Structure formats: C-alpha cells, structure tokens
PDB file of C-alpha atoms in Angstrom:
ATOM      1  CA  HIS A  21      -4.500-137.707  90.612  1.00 76.00           C
ATOM      2  CA  ALA A  22      -4.036-134.531  93.240  1.00 87.00           C
ATOM      3  CA  ASP A  23      -1.620-133.209  92.815  1.00 90.00           C
ATOM      4  CA  LEU A  24      -1.074-131.590  89.930  1.00 89.00           C
ATOM      5  CA  LYS A  25       2.213-132.093  88.224  1.00 93.00           C
ATOM      6  CA  VAL A  26       1.170-136.127  88.456  1.00 94.00           C
ATOM      7  CA  ALA A  27      -1.999-135.279  87.174  1.00 92.00           C
ATOM      8  CA  LEU A  28      -0.543-133.070  83.874  1.00 93.00           C
ATOM      9  CA  ALA A  29       2.245-135.408  83.380  1.00 95.00           C
ATOM     10  CA  ALA A  30       0.940-138.588  83.081  1.00 94.00           C
ATOM     11  CA  VAL A  31      -2.372-136.497  80.629  1.00 94.00           C
ATOM     12  CA  THR A  32       0.647-135.936  78.888  1.00 93.00           C
ATOM     13  CA  ALA A  33       2.106-139.082  78.628  1.00 94.00           C
ATOM     14  CA  LEU A  34      -0.385-140.700  77.865  1.00 93.00           C
ATOM     15  CA  GLY A  35      -0.703-137.859  75.080  1.00 92.00           C
ATOM     16  CA  GLN A  36       2.320-139.816  73.863  1.00 93.00           C
ATOM     17  CA  ILE A  37       2.177-143.298  74.000  1.00 92.00           C
ATOM     18  CA  GLY A  38      -1.566-142.745  71.300  1.00 90.00           C
ATOM     19  CA  GLY A  39      -4.048-145.889  71.596  1.00 92.00           C
ATOM     20  CA  ASP A  40      -7.889-146.492  72.557  1.00 92.00           C
ATOM     21  CA  LEU A  41      -6.609-146.694  76.700  1.00 93.00           C
ATOM     22  CA  SER A  42      -5.465-143.380  75.977  1.00 92.00           C
ATOM     23  CA  VAL A  43      -7.873-141.818  73.872  1.00 93.00           C
ATOM     24  CA  GLN A  44     -10.772-142.286  76.938  1.00 93.00           C
ATOM     25  CA  ALA A  45      -8.240-141.721  79.976  1.00 94.00           C
ATOM     26  CA  LEU A  46      -8.289-138.247  78.345  1.00 94.00           C
ATOM     27  CA  VAL A  47     -11.582-137.629  77.419  1.00 94.00           C
ATOM     28  CA  GLY A  48     -12.073-138.118  81.045  1.00 93.00           C
ATOM     29  CA  ALA A  49      -9.655-135.972  81.807  1.00 94.00           C
ATOM     30  CA  VAL A  50     -11.269-133.488  79.794  1.00 94.00           C
ATOM     31  CA  ASP A  51     -13.577-133.477  82.447  1.00 93.00           C
ATOM     32  CA  ASP A  52     -11.815-132.841  85.587  1.00 93.00           C
ATOM     33  CA  SER A  53     -12.048-129.735  88.251  1.00 93.00           C
ATOM     34  CA  ARG A  54      -8.678-128.290  87.328  1.00 95.00           C
ATOM     35  CA  VAL A  55      -8.341-126.314  83.873  1.00 95.00           C
ATOM     36  CA  ASP A  56      -4.838-126.585  83.680  1.00 96.00           C
ATOM     37  CA  VAL A  57      -5.278-130.443  83.234  1.00 95.00           C
ATOM     38  CA  ARG A  58      -8.479-130.040  80.741  1.00 95.00           C
ATOM     39  CA  LYS A  59      -6.720-127.855  78.605  1.00 96.00           C
ATOM     40  CA  ALA A  60      -3.858-130.153  78.506  1.00 96.00           C
ATOM     41  CA  ALA A  61      -6.459-133.505  77.991  1.00 96.00           C
ATOM     42  CA  VAL A  62      -8.552-131.610  75.087  1.00 95.00           C
ATOM     43  CA  ALA A  63      -4.568-130.301  73.721  1.00 95.00           C
ATOM     44  CA  SER A  64      -2.755-134.234  73.870  1.00 95.00           C
ATOM     45  CA  LEU A  65      -6.473-135.252  72.369  1.00 95.00           C
ATOM     46  CA  GLY A  66      -6.234-132.705  69.263  1.00 93.00           C
ATOM     47  CA  GLY A  67      -2.111-134.002  69.154  1.00 93.00           C
ATOM     48  CA  LEU A  68      -3.833-137.144  69.538  1.00 94.00           C
ATOM     49  CA  ALA A  69      -6.125-136.865  65.845  1.00 90.00           C
ATOM     50  CA  THR A  70      -8.509-138.743  66.718  1.00 92.00           C
ATOM     51  CA  ARG A  71     -12.514-138.936  65.836  1.00 92.00           C
ATOM     52  CA  ALA A  72     -13.295-140.859  68.690  1.00 94.00           C
ATOM     53  CA  ALA A  73     -12.326-137.373  71.139  1.00 94.00           C
ATOM     54  CA  LEU A  74     -14.706-135.789  68.569  1.00 95.00           C
ATOM     55  CA  PRO A  75     -17.655-135.182  71.557  1.00 95.00           C
ATOM     56  CA  ALA A  76     -16.437-134.160  74.141  1.00 95.00           C
ATOM     57  CA  LEU A  77     -13.277-131.558  72.080  1.00 96.00           C
ATOM     58  CA  LEU A  78     -17.370-130.837  70.535  1.00 95.00           C
ATOM     59  CA  LYS A  79     -18.084-130.070  74.550  1.00 95.00           C
ATOM     60  CA  ALA A  80     -15.521-128.985  75.684  1.00 95.00           C
ATOM     61  CA  SER A  81     -15.045-125.718  72.952  1.00 95.00           C
ATOM     62  CA  LEU A  82     -18.541-125.086  74.800  1.00 94.00           C
ATOM     63  CA  ASP A  83     -15.727-124.024  77.958  1.00 94.00           C
ATOM     64  CA  LYS A  84     -14.883-120.534  77.816  1.00 94.00           C
ATOM     65  CA  SER A  85     -11.476-121.565  80.048  1.00 95.00           C
ATOM     66  CA  VAL A  86     -10.738-124.193  77.556  1.00 95.00           C
ATOM     67  CA  ARG A  87     -12.757-122.943  73.901  1.00 95.00           C
ATOM     68  CA  PHE A  88      -9.342-122.151  72.418  1.00 95.00           C
ATOM     69  CA  GLU A  89      -7.219-125.393  73.048  1.00 95.00           C
ATOM     70  CA  ALA A  90     -10.476-126.950  72.173  1.00 96.00           C
ATOM     71  CA  ILE A  91     -11.744-125.911  69.068  1.00 97.00           C
ATOM     72  CA  ALA A  92      -7.410-125.853  67.533  1.00 96.00           C
ATOM     73  CA  ALA A  93      -7.423-129.867  69.104  1.00 96.00           C
ATOM     74  CA  LEU A  94     -11.381-130.091  66.835  1.00 96.00           C
ATOM     75  CA  ALA A  95      -9.248-128.759  63.814  1.00 96.00           C
ATOM     76  CA  GLN A  96      -6.821-131.524  63.762  1.00 95.00           C
ATOM     77  CA  THR A  97      -9.927-133.722  62.295  1.00 94.00           C
ATOM     78  CA  PRO A  98     -11.594-131.293  60.924  1.00 95.00           C
ATOM     79  CA  ASP A  99     -15.147-133.080  61.387  1.00 96.00           C
ATOM     80  CA  LEU A 100     -18.717-131.536  60.255  1.00 96.00           C
ATOM     81  CA  ARG A 101     -20.021-131.721  63.419  1.00 96.00           C
ATOM     82  CA  ALA A 102     -16.820-128.967  64.487  1.00 96.00           C
ATOM     83  CA  LEU A 103     -18.489-126.660  61.405  1.00 96.00           C
ATOM     84  CA  ASP A 104     -18.883-124.220  63.832  1.00 96.00           C
ATOM     85  CA  ALA A 105     -16.211-125.176  66.115  1.00 96.00           C
ATOM     86  CA  TYR A 106     -14.355-124.116  62.739  1.00 96.00           C
ATOM     87  CA  LEU A 107     -16.342-121.483  61.749  1.00 96.00           C
ATOM     88  CA  GLU A 108     -16.184-119.059  65.137  1.00 95.00           C
ATOM     89  CA  GLY A 109     -12.255-119.875  65.133  1.00 96.00           C
ATOM     90  CA  LEU A 110     -12.293-118.567  61.523  1.00 95.00           C
ATOM     91  CA  GLY A 111     -13.413-115.258  62.982  1.00 94.00           C
ATOM     92  CA  GLY A 112     -11.358-115.259  66.140  1.00 93.00           C
ATOM     93  CA  LYS A 113      -8.698-112.600  66.455  1.00 93.00           C
ATOM     94  CA  ASN A 114      -5.671-116.138  66.896  1.00 95.00           C
ATOM     95  CA  ALA A 115      -3.850-116.134  63.133  1.00 95.00           C
ATOM     96  CA  THR A 116      -2.140-119.912  63.875  1.00 96.00           C
ATOM     97  CA  LEU A 117      -6.293-120.630  65.088  1.00 96.00           C
ATOM     98  CA  ARG A 118      -7.261-119.188  61.868  1.00 96.00           C
ATOM     99  CA  ASP A 119      -5.595-120.736  59.920  1.00 96.00           C
ATOM    100  CA  GLN A 120      -6.206-123.636  61.625  1.00 96.00           C
ATOM    101  CA  CYS A 121     -10.166-123.121  61.042  1.00 96.00           C
ATOM    102  CA  ARG A 122      -9.311-122.422  57.646  1.00 96.00           C
ATOM    103  CA  LYS A 123      -6.980-125.891  56.904  1.00 96.00           C
ATOM    104  CA  ALA A 124     -10.010-127.766  58.703  1.00 97.00           C
ATOM    105  CA  VAL A 125     -13.134-126.656  56.292  1.00 97.00           C
ATOM    106  CA  ALA A 126     -11.125-125.836  53.632  1.00 95.00           C
ATOM    107  CA  THR A 127     -10.616-130.050  54.353  1.00 96.00           C
ATOM    108  CA  LEU A 128     -14.338-130.567  54.658  1.00 96.00           C
ATOM    109  CA  GLY A 129     -15.600-128.246  50.889  1.00 93.00           C
ATOM    110  CA  ALA A 130     -18.227-128.480  49.552  1.00 92.00           C
ATOM    111  CA  GLU A 131     -19.807-131.050  51.818  1.00 95.00           C
ATOM    112  CA  ALA A 132     -19.736-128.000  54.087  1.00 95.00           C
ATOM    113  CA  LEU A 133     -21.655-125.304  52.424  1.00 94.00           C
ATOM    114  CA  PRO A 134     -25.409-125.787  53.154  1.00 95.00           C
ATOM    115  CA  ALA A 135     -24.409-124.992  56.665  1.00 95.00           C
ATOM    116  CA  ILE A 136     -22.528-122.405  55.855  1.00 95.00           C
ATOM    117  CA  GLU A 137     -24.837-121.134  53.582  1.00 94.00           C
ATOM    118  CA  ALA A 138     -27.827-120.981  55.431  1.00 95.00           C
ATOM    119  CA  LYS A 139     -25.720-119.820  58.624  1.00 94.00           C
ATOM    120  CA  MET A 140     -24.497-116.416  56.200  1.00 92.00           C
ATOM    121  CA  GLU A 141     -28.208-116.686  55.765  1.00 93.00           C
ATOM    122  CA  ALA A 142     -29.384-116.032  59.039  1.00 92.00           C
ATOM    123  CA  THR A 143     -26.939-113.889  59.268  1.00 90.00           C
ATOM    124  CA  LEU A 144     -25.110-115.862  62.687  1.00 90.00           C
ATOM    125  CA  LEU A 145     -21.535-115.361  61.020  1.00 93.00           C
ATOM    126  CA  SER A 146     -19.778-112.739  61.767  1.00 93.00           C
ATOM    127  CA  ASN A 147     -17.441-110.367  58.749  1.00 93.00           C
ATOM    128  CA  ASP A 148     -13.689-111.608  59.801  1.00 93.00           C
ATOM    129  CA  ALA A 149     -15.873-115.217  59.338  1.00 95.00           C
ATOM    130  CA  ILE A 150     -16.824-114.616  55.946  1.00 94.00           C
ATOM    131  CA  LEU A 151     -13.409-112.997  54.546  1.00 93.00           C
ATOM    132  CA  GLU A 152     -12.031-116.153  55.672  1.00 93.00           C
ATOM    133  CA  LEU A 153     -14.542-117.794  53.923  1.00 94.00           C
ATOM    134  CA  GLN A 154     -14.663-116.586  50.632  1.00 93.00           C
ATOM    135  CA  ARG A 155     -10.933-116.902  50.850  1.00 91.00           C
ATOM    136  CA  ILE A 156     -11.901-120.721  50.853  1.00 92.00           C
ATOM    137  CA  TYR A 157     -14.081-120.627  48.501  1.00 91.00           C
ATOM    138  CA  ASN A 158     -13.080-117.869  45.926  1.00 90.00           C
ATOM    139  CA  LYS A 159      -9.952-120.122  43.680  1.00 82.00           C
ATOM    140  CA  PRO A 160      -9.827-118.940  40.589  1.00 83.00           C
ATOM    141  CA  VAL A 161     -11.130-121.883  38.263  1.00 80.00           C
ATOM    142  CA  PRO A 162      -9.658-122.191  34.723  1.00 85.00           C
ATOM    143  CA  VAL A 163     -12.294-122.498  32.595  1.00 84.00           C
ATOM    144  CA  THR A 164     -11.124-125.460  30.199  1.00 86.00           C
ATOM    145  CA  ASP A 165     -13.869-126.311  27.816  1.00 84.00           C
ATOM    146  CA  TRP A 166     -15.288-123.649  25.740  1.00 80.00           C
ATOM    147  CA  MET A 167     -16.826-123.370  22.224  1.00 80.00           C
ATOM    148  CA  ILE A 168     -17.037-120.255  19.608  1.00 77.00           C
ATOM    149  CA  ILE A 169     -21.168-120.062  19.311  1.00 76.00           C
ATOM    150  CA  GLY A 170     -20.664-118.080  14.714  1.00 68.00           C
ATOM    151  CA  SER A 171     -20.809-114.440  14.179  1.00 75.00           C
ATOM    152  CA  PHE A 172     -24.206-112.352  15.617  1.00 74.00           C
ATOM    153  CA  PRO A 173     -25.586-109.825  13.986  1.00 77.00           C
ATOM    154  CA  ASN A 174     -24.552-106.205  15.059  1.00 75.00           C
ATOM    155  CA  PRO A 175     -26.639-103.942  15.814  1.00 78.00           C
ATOM    156  CA  CYS A 176     -23.569-101.096  14.948  1.00 79.00           C
ATOM    157  CA  PRO A 177     -24.316 -98.922  11.632  1.00 78.00           C
ATOM    158  CA  GLU A 178     -21.120 -99.393  10.056  1.00 76.00           C
ATOM    159  CA  PRO A 179     -18.385 -96.584  10.930  1.00 74.00           C
ATOM    160  CA  PHE A 180     -18.297 -96.075   7.118  1.00 71.00           C
ATOM    161  CA  PRO A 181     -19.077 -95.370   4.603  1.00 72.00           C
ATOM    162  CA  THR A 182     -19.180 -98.879   2.526  1.00 71.00           C
ATOM    163  CA  ASP A 183     -20.434 -97.021  -1.278  1.00 75.00           C
ATOM    164  CA  ALA A 184     -16.502 -95.208  -0.080  1.00 63.00           C
ATOM    165  CA  PRO A 185     -14.052 -95.017  -3.026  1.00 65.00           C
ATOM    166  CA  ALA A 186     -12.361 -98.047  -4.115  1.00 68.00           C
ATOM    167  CA  THR A 187      -8.747 -98.118  -2.428  1.00 69.00           C
ATOM    168  CA  ASP A 188      -6.763-100.128  -5.076  1.00 73.00           C
ATOM    169  CA  LYS A 189      -6.730 -96.103  -7.334  1.00 71.00           C
ATOM    170  CA  GLU A 190      -3.944 -93.987  -7.462  1.00 73.00           C
ATOM    171  CA  PHE A 191      -4.742 -90.597  -5.595  1.00 66.00           C
ATOM    172  CA  LYS A 192      -4.690 -87.928  -7.565  1.00 72.00           C
ATOM    173  CA  ASP A 193      -4.882 -84.434  -5.126  1.00 73.00           C
ATOM    174  CA  ALA A 194      -7.282 -82.102  -6.254  1.00 67.00           C
ATOM    175  CA  GLN A 195      -4.674 -79.509  -5.952  1.00 65.00           C
TER     176      GLN A 195
END
C-alpha cells in the first residue's frame, strides 16, 4: 500500500495471522522500497519462525538497513544455511542479538562444527565471535567411563633406606 501506516499495519497483521499466504506476502514485503516496511516484514517473518522464509531472510541479512532484524529473525529458526549470519551476530555489539545467535548455534551443535572450524582456520572470525563460540562448545564433560590400569614401576629411588632398623623394637636413647 502507498500509505506507510497502512503498509506497516498490514505487515504486522500478517505476522500475527501466520500461515502460508501470510508468509508469501511478507516475503514480498521484504523487498519493499521503504526501510520501515522491510524491517517490519523481517520481524514478522522471524516471529513466525518458518523455514519457508529462510531464503528471503538470508537475502535481507545482506542489506545493511535491515541486517540486525534479519539476523535476529534467522536466529528464531536455527538452520545451517544461516551460520554466517549467526557468526556475524555473535561478533556484534548487541548483547540480545549475541544471545539469540548463541542459542541458534548451540541448537545446531556438532552439525555446525566443520564450517566453524574452517572459518577459524581461515581467520574469518572476530575475536568476539570466537569467545562466544568457546562459551558454546567448551562445556565441561564428566568422566563417566574410566578404569585403573595398574601400577607402574617407580623410576625414583626409595626415599628411605629399606634396610632400616625394625620399628617394632623398643628404642633406647644412646645417652
């Protein structure tokens, strides 16, 4: 709609209604020429948390004017295809976005590790993102399966002579 208020109200209503038709209309609104409408559409798609919106949200995450909202929306539906967006969010200054992205990466778990390790080897991650990744993946794990494998020869000499006098006899002072 040409009126900004009407367009924003429609986008918000579609986000509350949900369903396939709403998602299709919101995906179209992500490409609107007005930034406010794009932001509202991206936020509504994030609230719907549907995988059908993933391609549009990935495209929106490349647009600087709606990047923050797009990354937050992508974090609502963790998907390996959005890993780059999550890693960008992990390295950002916004604590809420970092937390959302941390949860998304944690949900992906081991599935995301090969891609993350490749980015680390190529030094493509910020120090802040690496710190957040350490918080996700460096969890203490209890040792649940262990066994004693036996005694080993002691390479050190005995600390006291083994031929010392017997201790079961009574001691008499030399004086």
